[in-house]
Coordinates of C-alpha atoms and ligand atoms in Angstrom, one line a residue:
X112 CA 179.6 130.7 136.2
X113 CA 179.6 134.0 133.8
X114 CA 180.1 136.6 135.1
X115 CA 176.7 138.8 133.6
X116 CA 174.7 135.9 134.4
X117 CA 175.7 135.7 137.9
X118 CA 175.3 138.9 139.0
X119 CA 172.1 139.1 140.7
X120 CA 170.8 142.8 140.5
X121 CA 167.2 141.5 141.6
X122 CA 167.1 139.9 144.6
X123 CA 164.6 137.0 142.7
X124 CA 163.9 137.5 139.4
X125 CA 160.7 138.6 138.1
X126 CA 158.1 136.5 135.1
X127 CA 155.4 138.9 132.9
X128 CA 152.6 136.2 132.2
X129 CA 152.9 135.5 129.0
X130 CA 150.3 136.6 126.5
X131 CA 149.1 135.4 122.7
X132 CA 148.3 137.6 120.4
X133 CA 146.8 135.2 117.0
X134 CA 147.2 137.6 114.0
X135 CA 146.0 135.9 110.3
X136 CA 147.2 132.6 111.9
X137 CA 150.8 133.7 113.8
X138 CA 152.0 133.7 116.5
X139 CA 153.3 135.9 118.6
X140 CA 154.2 135.9 122.4
X141 CA 154.4 138.5 124.5
X142 CA 156.0 137.9 127.7
X143 CA 159.2 138.8 126.1
X144 CA 162.0 138.8 128.5
X145 CA 165.0 137.2 130.3
X146 CA 164.4 137.4 134.4
X147 CA 167.3 139.2 135.3
X148 CA 168.0 143.0 134.7
X149 CA 164.4 143.8 134.3
X150 CA 163.7 146.8 135.9
X151 CA 162.1 146.4 139.3
X152 CA 160.3 149.7 140.5
X153 CA 161.6 150.4 144.6
X154 CA 158.3 150.7 146.1
X155 CA 156.7 149.0 143.3
X156 CA 155.3 146.3 141.7
X157 CA 153.8 145.8 137.8
X158 CA 150.6 144.7 138.3
X159 CA 151.2 142.8 135.1
X160 CA 153.7 140.7 136.1
X161 CA 153.6 138.3 138.9
X162 CA 157.6 136.9 140.8
X163 CA 158.8 133.6 141.2
X164 CA 161.8 133.1 144.0
X165 CA 162.7 129.7 142.2
X166 CA 163.7 128.5 139.1
X167 CA 164.7 124.8 138.5
X168 CA 166.7 123.1 136.2
X169 CA 165.1 121.2 133.3
X170 CA 166.7 119.7 130.6
X171 CA 165.7 119.9 126.4
X172 CA 162.9 117.4 126.4
X173 CA 160.9 120.4 129.2
X174 CA 161.2 122.7 126.4
X175 CA 159.5 120.2 123.9
X176 CA 156.7 119.3 126.4
X177 CA 156.6 122.8 127.2
X178 CA 156.3 124.4 123.7
X179 CA 155.5 128.0 123.3
X180 CA 154.0 128.5 127.2
X181 CA 157.1 126.8 128.1
X182 CA 159.4 127.3 131.3
X183 CA 162.1 125.7 131.7
X184 CA 166.4 126.4 132.3
X185 CA 169.1 125.7 129.4
X186 CA 172.1 124.6 129.6
X187 CA 174.8 127.4 128.7
X188 CA 175.7 127.0 126.2
X189 CA 180.1 127.6 126.9
X190 CA 179.4 124.5 129.3
X191 CA 177.8 126.1 132.7
X192 CA 174.5 126.5 133.5
X193 CA 172.7 129.6 133.5
X194 CA 171.1 130.4 136.5
X195 CA 167.9 132.3 135.3
X196 CA 166.1 130.8 133.4
X197 CA 164.2 131.7 130.4
X198 CA 160.6 131.4 128.8
X199 CA 161.3 129.4 125.6
X200 CA 158.5 132.3 124.9
X201 CA 160.1 135.3 126.5
X202 CA 163.0 135.6 124.5
X203 CA 162.6 132.5 122.6
X204 CA 161.7 131.8 119.4
X205 CA 157.1 131.3 119.1
X206 CA 157.6 128.1 116.5
X207 CA 153.7 128.1 115.5
X208 CA 153.2 124.2 116.4
X209 CA 155.2 124.5 119.0
X210 CA 158.4 122.8 118.2
X211 CA 161.4 123.4 118.8
X212 CA 165.2 121.7 117.3
X213 CA 167.8 121.3 119.8
X214 CA 171.3 122.2 119.3
X215 CA 173.7 119.1 118.9
X216 CA 176.1 120.9 119.1
X217 CA 179.3 121.2 122.3
X218 CA 180.4 124.7 123.6
X219 CA 183.4 124.3 122.0
X220 CA 181.5 124.2 118.3
X221 CA 179.8 127.7 119.0
X222 CA 179.9 130.4 117.1
X223 CA 177.8 132.9 118.0
X224 CA 175.8 135.6 115.9
X225 CA 173.9 138.8 117.2
X226 CA 171.3 140.2 114.8
X227 CA 170.7 143.5 115.3
X228 CA 167.4 144.2 113.6
X229 CA 166.2 147.6 112.1
X230 CA 163.8 149.3 110.4
X231 CA 166.4 151.4 107.7
X232 CA 165.9 154.4 106.4
X233 CA 166.6 155.9 102.5
X234 CA 170.6 157.1 102.3
X235 CA 169.2 159.6 99.5
X236 CA 166.5 161.7 98.8
X237 CA 166.0 159.6 95.2
X238 CA 165.9 156.1 97.9
X239 CA 163.2 158.5 99.2
X240 CA 160.1 156.4 97.2
X241 CA 162.2 153.0 96.9
X242 CA 161.9 153.6 100.8
X243 CA 158.6 154.1 101.2
X244 CA 157.4 151.5 98.6
X245 CA 158.8 148.5 100.4
X246 CA 157.3 150.3 103.5
X247 CA 153.9 150.6 102.3
X248 CA 154.5 146.7 100.5
X249 CA 154.4 144.8 104.5
X250 CA 151.0 143.5 105.4
X251 CA 152.1 144.6 108.9
X252 CA 152.3 148.5 107.9
X253 CA 148.6 148.5 105.7
X254 CA 147.0 145.7 107.2
X255 CA 144.1 144.9 104.3
X256 CA 142.3 142.3 105.2
X257 CA 142.5 138.5 103.5
X258 CA 140.3 139.3 100.6
X259 CA 142.2 142.7 99.4
X260 CA 145.8 141.2 100.2
X261 CA 146.2 141.0 96.5
X262 CA 146.0 145.1 95.9
X263 CA 148.8 146.0 99.1
X264 CA 151.9 146.1 96.3
X265 CA 150.1 148.3 93.7
X266 CA 148.3 149.8 97.2
X267 CA 152.3 151.0 97.9
X268 CA 153.0 151.9 94.6
X269 CA 149.9 154.3 94.4
X270 CA 151.0 155.6 98.2
X271 CA 154.7 155.4 98.0
X272 CA 154.3 157.9 94.6
X273 CA 151.8 160.5 96.7
X274 CA 153.2 160.1 99.7
X275 CA 157.3 160.4 98.8
X276 CA 157.4 164.6 97.9
X277 CA 156.4 165.1 101.6
X278 CA 159.1 162.9 102.9
X279 CA 161.0 164.2 101.0
X280 CA 161.0 167.8 102.2
X281 CA 161.7 165.9 105.9
X282 CA 164.9 164.2 104.3
X283 CA 166.4 167.5 102.6
X284 CA 165.4 169.3 105.9
X285 CA 167.6 166.6 107.5
X286 CA 170.9 167.0 105.4
X287 CA 169.1 164.8 102.6
X288 CA 169.1 161.2 104.1
X289 CA 168.5 159.0 106.8
X290 CA 171.0 158.9 109.7
X291 CA 170.0 155.1 110.8
X292 CA 172.7 153.4 108.4
X293 CA 174.9 154.9 110.3
X294 CA 173.6 154.7 113.8
X295 CA 173.4 151.2 113.8
X296 CA 176.5 150.6 112.6
X297 CA 178.1 152.3 115.4
X298 CA 176.2 150.8 118.3
X299 CA 176.9 147.4 117.2
X300 CA 180.3 147.9 117.0
X301 CA 179.9 148.6 120.3
X302 CA 178.2 146.1 121.2
X303 CA 180.4 144.1 119.7
X304 CA 183.2 145.7 122.3
X305 CA 181.3 144.9 124.8
X306 CA 180.5 140.9 124.5
X307 CA 184.1 141.1 123.5
X308 CA 185.2 142.6 126.9
X309 CA 182.9 140.3 128.7
X310 CA 184.1 138.1 127.0
X311 CA 181.8 136.7 124.9
X312 CA 183.4 137.1 121.4
X313 CA 180.1 137.4 118.6
X314 CA 179.5 139.0 115.5
X315 CA 177.3 141.2 115.3
X316 CA 175.2 141.8 111.9
X317 CA 173.1 144.7 110.9
X318 CA 169.3 143.0 108.6
X319 CA 167.0 146.4 108.0
X320 CA 163.2 146.1 107.2
X321 CA 162.7 148.7 104.8
X322 CA 166.4 149.6 102.9
X323 CA 170.0 148.6 102.8
X324 CA 171.2 146.3 104.9
X325 CA 168.0 143.8 104.4
X326 CA 167.7 141.2 106.4
X327 CA 168.3 139.0 103.3
X328 CA 171.9 140.3 103.1
X329 CA 173.1 139.8 106.8
X330 CA 171.2 137.0 107.2
X331 CA 173.2 135.2 104.0
X332 CA 176.3 136.9 106.2
X333 CA 175.1 134.9 109.1
X334 CA 174.7 132.0 106.3
X335 CA 178.3 132.3 104.8
X336 CA 180.8 132.9 108.7
X337 CA 178.4 129.7 109.4
X338 CA 177.2 130.7 112.7
X339 CA 176.6 128.4 115.1
X340 CA 173.9 130.0 117.4
X341 CA 172.2 133.6 116.9
X342 CA 170.4 136.1 119.1
X343 CA 168.6 138.2 117.4
X344 CA 167.6 141.6 118.7
X345 CA 165.1 144.2 117.4
X346 CA 166.5 147.8 117.9
X347 CA 162.5 148.5 119.4
X348 CA 162.2 148.6 122.9
X349 CA 158.5 148.0 123.0
X350 CA 157.1 144.5 120.7
X351 CA 154.8 146.6 117.3
X352 CA 153.1 144.2 115.3
X353 CA 154.0 146.9 113.0
X354 CA 157.9 146.8 113.7
X355 CA 159.3 143.4 115.6
X356 CA 156.8 141.8 114.4
X357 CA 157.0 142.4 110.7
X358 CA 160.8 141.9 110.7
X359 CA 160.5 139.1 113.1
X360 CA 158.0 137.9 110.3
X361 CA 160.2 138.5 107.7
X362 CA 163.6 136.7 110.0
X363 CA 160.7 133.4 110.5
X364 CA 160.0 133.4 106.4
X365 CA 163.7 133.4 105.3
X366 CA 165.1 130.8 107.7
X367 CA 161.6 128.0 107.1
X368 CA 163.2 128.1 103.2
X369 CA 166.7 127.3 104.3
X370 CA 167.7 124.1 105.5
X371 CA 170.4 125.0 107.3
X372 CA 168.7 128.5 109.0
X373 CA 165.7 126.3 110.3
X374 CA 168.0 123.9 112.0
X375 CA 170.2 127.4 114.0
X376 CA 169.1 127.8 117.2
X377 CA 168.0 131.4 117.4
X378 CA 166.8 133.3 120.6
X379 CA 165.2 135.9 119.6
X380 CA 164.4 139.0 122.0
X381 CA 160.8 140.4 121.6
X382 CA 160.8 143.2 124.0
X383 CA 162.9 144.7 126.7
X384 CA 161.8 148.3 127.4
X385 CA 161.3 147.0 130.9
X386 CA 165.6 145.7 131.4
X387 CA 166.9 147.9 134.4
X388 CA 169.7 149.0 132.2
X389 CA 167.9 150.7 129.3
X390 CA 164.8 152.0 131.8
X391 CA 167.9 153.6 133.7
X392 CA 169.4 155.1 130.8
X393 CA 166.2 156.6 130.0
X394 CA 166.4 158.4 133.3
X395 CA 170.4 159.5 133.3
X396 CA 169.2 161.1 129.8
X397 CA 166.0 162.8 131.5
X398 CA 168.3 164.2 134.6
X399 CA 171.1 165.6 132.6
X400 CA 168.5 167.6 129.8
X401 CA 166.4 168.9 133.4
X402 CA 169.2 170.3 134.7
X403 CA 169.7 172.5 131.5
X404 CA 166.7 174.3 132.3
X405 CA 166.8 177.1 134.9
X406 CA 164.1 176.0 136.8
X407 CA 164.1 172.0 136.3
X408 CA 161.6 171.2 138.5
X409 CA 159.4 173.3 136.6
X410 CA 159.9 171.3 133.0
X411 CA 156.6 169.1 132.1
X412 CA 158.1 165.6 131.1
X413 CA 157.0 165.7 127.5
X414 CA 157.3 161.6 126.2
X415 CA 156.6 161.2 122.2
X416 CA 156.8 157.7 120.6
X417 CA 155.9 156.5 117.6
X418 CA 152.0 156.2 117.0
X419 CA 150.6 152.7 115.5
X420 CA 146.5 153.1 113.9
X421 CA 144.0 151.7 116.9
X422 CA 143.1 149.4 115.4
X423 CA 146.6 147.5 116.0
X424 CA 145.8 147.6 119.6
X425 CA 142.4 147.4 119.8
X426 CA 142.0 144.6 116.9
X427 CA 144.7 142.8 116.2
X428 CA 146.4 142.7 119.8
X429 CA 149.0 145.0 119.5
X430 CA 150.6 144.8 122.8
X431 CA 152.5 148.1 122.2
X432 CA 150.3 151.1 123.8
X433 CA 150.0 148.4 127.3
X434 CA 154.4 148.3 127.1
X435 CA 154.8 152.1 126.1
X436 CA 152.7 153.2 129.3
X437 CA 154.5 150.5 131.8
X438 CA 157.6 152.1 129.8
X439 CA 156.8 155.3 130.4
X440 CA 155.7 154.2 134.2
X441 CA 158.8 153.0 135.0
X442 CA 160.6 155.8 133.6
X443 CA 159.2 157.5 135.7
X444 CA 159.3 155.6 138.9
X445 CA 163.1 155.4 138.7
X446 CA 163.2 159.6 138.4
X447 CA 160.8 159.3 141.5
X448 CA 163.7 157.3 143.3
X449 CA 165.8 160.2 142.4
X450 CA 164.2 162.4 143.9
X451 CA 162.7 164.2 140.1
X452 CA 159.0 163.8 140.2
X453 CA 158.3 166.7 137.9
X454 CA 155.2 166.2 135.3
X455 CA 155.0 164.3 132.8
X456 CA 152.7 162.8 129.8
X457 CA 152.8 160.8 126.3
X458 CA 151.6 161.6 123.6
X459 CA 151.4 159.3 120.0
X460 CA 154.0 161.4 117.0
X461 CA 154.0 160.7 113.3
X462 CA 150.5 159.7 112.4
X463 CA 149.6 158.1 108.5
X464 CA 146.6 158.3 106.2
X465 CA 143.3 158.7 106.8
X466 CA 142.7 156.3 109.9
X467 CA 142.8 156.4 113.4
X468 CA 145.7 156.4 115.4
X469 CA 147.2 156.2 118.8
X470 CA 145.6 159.6 121.0
X471 CA 146.5 162.0 122.1
X472 CA 148.3 162.9 119.3
X473 CA 151.3 164.9 120.0
X474 CA 151.0 168.2 118.0
X475 CA 147.9 168.9 120.1
X476 CA 149.1 168.1 123.3
X477 CA 151.7 170.6 122.7
X478 CA 149.3 173.9 121.6
X479 CA 147.0 172.0 124.9
X480 CA 149.6 172.3 127.5
X481 CA 150.6 175.8 125.8
X482 CA 146.9 177.3 126.5
X483 CA 147.2 175.3 129.7
X484 CA 150.1 177.7 130.5
X485 CA 152.8 175.3 130.8
X486 CA 155.7 177.5 130.5
X487 CA 158.8 174.4 129.8
X488 CA 158.9 171.6 128.0
X489 CA 161.3 169.0 127.7
X490 CA 160.6 166.3 124.2
X491 CA 161.5 162.7 125.2
X492 CA 161.7 160.4 122.0
X493 CA 160.9 156.7 123.6
X494 CA 160.1 154.3 120.8
X495 CA 163.2 154.4 119.4
X496 CA 167.0 154.3 120.2
X497 CA 168.7 155.9 117.3
X498 CA 168.0 159.9 116.1
X499 CA 166.4 159.3 113.0
X500 CA 163.6 161.8 111.0
X501 CA 161.1 161.9 113.6
X502 CA 163.8 163.3 115.8
X503 CA 165.7 165.6 114.0
X504 CA 162.6 167.0 111.5
X505 CA 159.7 166.3 113.3
X506 CA 160.4 167.5 117.3
X507 CA 163.5 169.9 117.0
X508 CA 162.4 171.0 113.9
X509 CA 158.1 171.4 113.3
X510 CA 156.6 170.1 117.2
X511 CA 159.6 172.4 119.0
X512 CA 158.4 175.2 116.3
X513 CA 153.8 174.7 116.9
X514 CA 155.2 174.5 121.0
X515 CA 156.6 178.0 121.0
X516 CA 153.4 179.9 119.3
X517 CA 151.4 177.7 121.0
X518 CA 153.0 180.1 124.4
X519 CA 155.9 177.2 125.6
X520 CA 158.4 179.0 126.3
X521 CA 161.5 177.2 127.0
X522 CA 161.9 173.4 125.5
X523 CA 164.5 171.1 125.2
X524 CA 164.9 167.3 124.0
X525 CA 166.2 164.4 125.0
X526 CA 168.8 162.8 122.4
X527 CA 168.0 159.3 121.4
X528 CA 170.3 156.5 123.0
X529 CA 172.5 156.0 120.2
X530 CA 176.0 153.8 121.5
X531 CA 175.5 155.4 125.4
X532 CA 178.0 153.1 127.1
X533 CA 175.3 151.6 130.3
X534 CA 172.6 151.2 127.1
X535 CA 175.1 148.8 124.8
X536 CA 176.5 147.5 128.2
X537 CA 173.2 146.5 128.7
X538 CA 171.8 145.0 125.4
X539 CA 174.8 143.0 125.7
X540 CA 174.0 142.2 128.6
X541 CA 171.0 141.0 127.5
X542 CA 172.4 139.1 124.7
X543 CA 173.8 136.4 127.1
X544 CA 171.0 136.7 129.5
X545 CA 168.5 135.5 126.3
X546 CA 171.8 133.1 124.7
X547 CA 171.0 129.5 126.2
X548 CA 167.0 129.7 125.1
X549 CA 168.2 129.6 121.5
X550 CA 165.9 127.0 119.6
X551 CA 165.3 126.1 116.0
X552 CA 162.6 127.6 114.1
X553 CA 159.5 125.5 113.3
X554 CA 160.5 124.2 109.2
X555 CA 156.6 124.1 109.0
X556 CA 154.8 126.7 107.8
X557 CA 151.5 128.2 107.9
X558 CA 148.1 128.1 106.1
X559 CA 148.7 131.2 104.2
X560 CA 151.9 131.0 103.1
X561 CA 151.2 126.9 101.8
X562 CA 148.4 128.9 99.8
X563 CA 150.3 131.6 98.8
X564 CA 153.0 129.6 96.8
X565 CA 150.1 128.3 94.1
X566 CA 151.7 129.5 90.7
X567 CA 148.3 129.7 89.3
X568 CA 146.7 131.8 92.0
X569 CA 149.6 134.1 92.2
X570 CA 149.4 135.5 88.3
X571 CA 145.8 135.7 88.6
X572 CA 145.5 138.2 91.7
X573 CA 148.8 139.9 90.3
X574 CA 146.1 140.5 87.8
X575 CA 143.1 141.6 88.9
X576 CA 145.9 143.8 91.6
X577 CA 146.8 145.8 89.4
X578 CA 144.0 146.2 86.8
X579 CA 142.2 147.1 90.2
X580 CA 144.8 149.0 90.3
X581 CA 145.4 151.3 87.4
X582 CA 141.6 152.5 87.4
X583 CA 141.8 153.3 91.4
X584 CA 145.4 155.3 89.9
X585 CA 143.3 156.8 87.8
X586 CA 140.3 158.3 89.4
X587 CA 141.0 161.7 90.4
X588 CA 138.7 161.5 93.4
X589 CA 141.3 158.6 95.1
X590 CA 144.3 160.6 94.0
X591 CA 142.4 163.4 96.2
X592 CA 141.5 162.1 99.0
X593 CA 144.8 160.1 99.1
X594 CA 146.4 163.4 99.3
X595 CA 145.2 165.2 101.3
X596 CA 145.4 162.4 103.8
X597 CA 149.4 161.8 102.9
X598 CA 150.4 165.6 103.5
Ligands
LIG279 C1 158.2 152.1 117.1 C2 158.6 152.7 116.4 C3 158.2 152.6 114.7 C4 156.6 152.3 114.7 C5 155.3 151.8 115.9 C6 155.9 152.6 114.1 C7 154.6 152.5 112.8 C8 154.4 153.0 111.7 N1 155.1 153.5 110.4 C9 154.6 154.2 109.3 C10 154.9 154.8 108.8 C11 155.8 155.8 108.6 N2 157.4 155.4 109.2 C12 158.3 156.4 108.7 C13 159.6 156.4 108.9 C14 160.1 156.0 110.6 N3 159.3 155.1 111.0 C15 159.8 154.7 112.9 C16 159.6 153.7 113.2 C17 158.5 153.5 113.9 N4 157.1 153.4 113.1 C18 161.0 155.3 111.8 C19 162.7 155.0 113.5 C20 161.2 156.2 111.2 C21 162.5 156.7 110.3 C22 163.6 156.3 109.8 C23 164.3 156.7 108.8 O1 164.2 157.0 107.9 O2 165.0 157.3 110.1 C24 158.1 156.3 107.7 C25 158.4 157.6 106.6 C26 159.2 158.8 107.3 C27 158.2 159.4 107.1 O3 157.5 159.6 105.5 O4 156.6 160.3 107.7 C28 156.5 156.1 106.7 C29 155.7 156.8 106.4 C30 152.9 153.4 109.6 C31 152.4 153.1 108.8 C32 153.4 152.5 110.8 C33 152.0 151.9 111.3 C34 151.5 150.9 110.9
FE2_280 FE1 157.2 155.0 111.5

């Protein structure tokens, strides 16, 4: 039996109930994790989860029967049984109609790939505007009503041009570009090594959503390398429609268009904030940083998460806020078990545009805390595992300055996990656990995409969209409104 799978970290296995979020005819399954190596606080269990003591072994036909919410164990691709079993939707692909295709391959022929998905960032200041265009052209970032979706690209052009000067200032302040590609490559290499050390040779690929190397490039390489089984690991601990959801949507689109890829068994790890290794690694970093303060017990632990618009959570069912809160509570419980019971708070940073974002806002809370007499504060970035513009510029420069102006005397910041070895080892375990549940992405297509394929309709949309966007661009009132909100 595989060493990692058999190492029983938990006395019993834990299973979060699956929730389905229906978004624009797409279905996201979000129970989102394998059942071993999940964080179990020593004295309490999450109210959102149920526990199962026994898991049966079932055949692949059971997967098909169970569809999206099905429960099953799959045979191990290396000829062994997976003792933890998996929910198709917990780490597997949620196909639109629940259809799955089984791999006919045998153990010895397997060539395993791991695809790390990330946001991507501009590498030079010249890249900033086109990077922003790619970001705002994403219908999971600017969610327009269906009737206005033809405006997406013209609007992205407008917003990216208006936003670019402010973004460029930020990137200039951190050395002229995003460090994301370099760090993600390092994480990929470290993960490959960790998996090799566990007796599982794999190829690790990096696919970015908005900049190089784009997901399409990574997939081309996966195809060239003739990978036979793939684990997709988005580098976002918590699921959001705007991050993991968007990256997976692109991947599903690419896979459905291709005969080979649409048959490739794939397992997607939707979220992993609840994994024991991740929680403990975060707690280690916080504990270490607290000890740098003169009076560690007096320090307020200030979790700062990247925000999303409120409508994502309240209208579209994005589980991001729930997962974030649960993640923070796990980290705090782990710290408490180590005898650390500092005060803590959670706030959301990096809002963009004129809509309401998740509250409380980081900048407002910092001012309030200063006014309330908090004097020592440790900032903990919690929605991302690499350093990036929002840690290096927004937290380290803008928020630090604001905090010090607001009366906070002693400031610290927990580094992002990067290639911390306990964290990488845990990701390797997550990959190993996810592998047996790989199933093919359904070749069926959503109604919206079938409609969008009509070339006449597409040309009409682009024509009227461009005219409308042209007038928008010329309207000084419009430009002023956007400028006020974006800068
Ligand atoms: C979990 C993390 C992230 C969520 C959720 C998220 C949502 C989200 N972001 C924007 C707009 C922008 N994000 C930008 C950069 C950026 N975003 C994340 C992470 C999340 N975004 C990261 C890690 C980065 C930095 C990448 C890098 O270059 O290092 C930017 C560009 C920078 C800037 O101008 O501020 C924008 C714009 C929206 C609108 C959104 C949810 C809808
Ligand atoms: Fe962002």
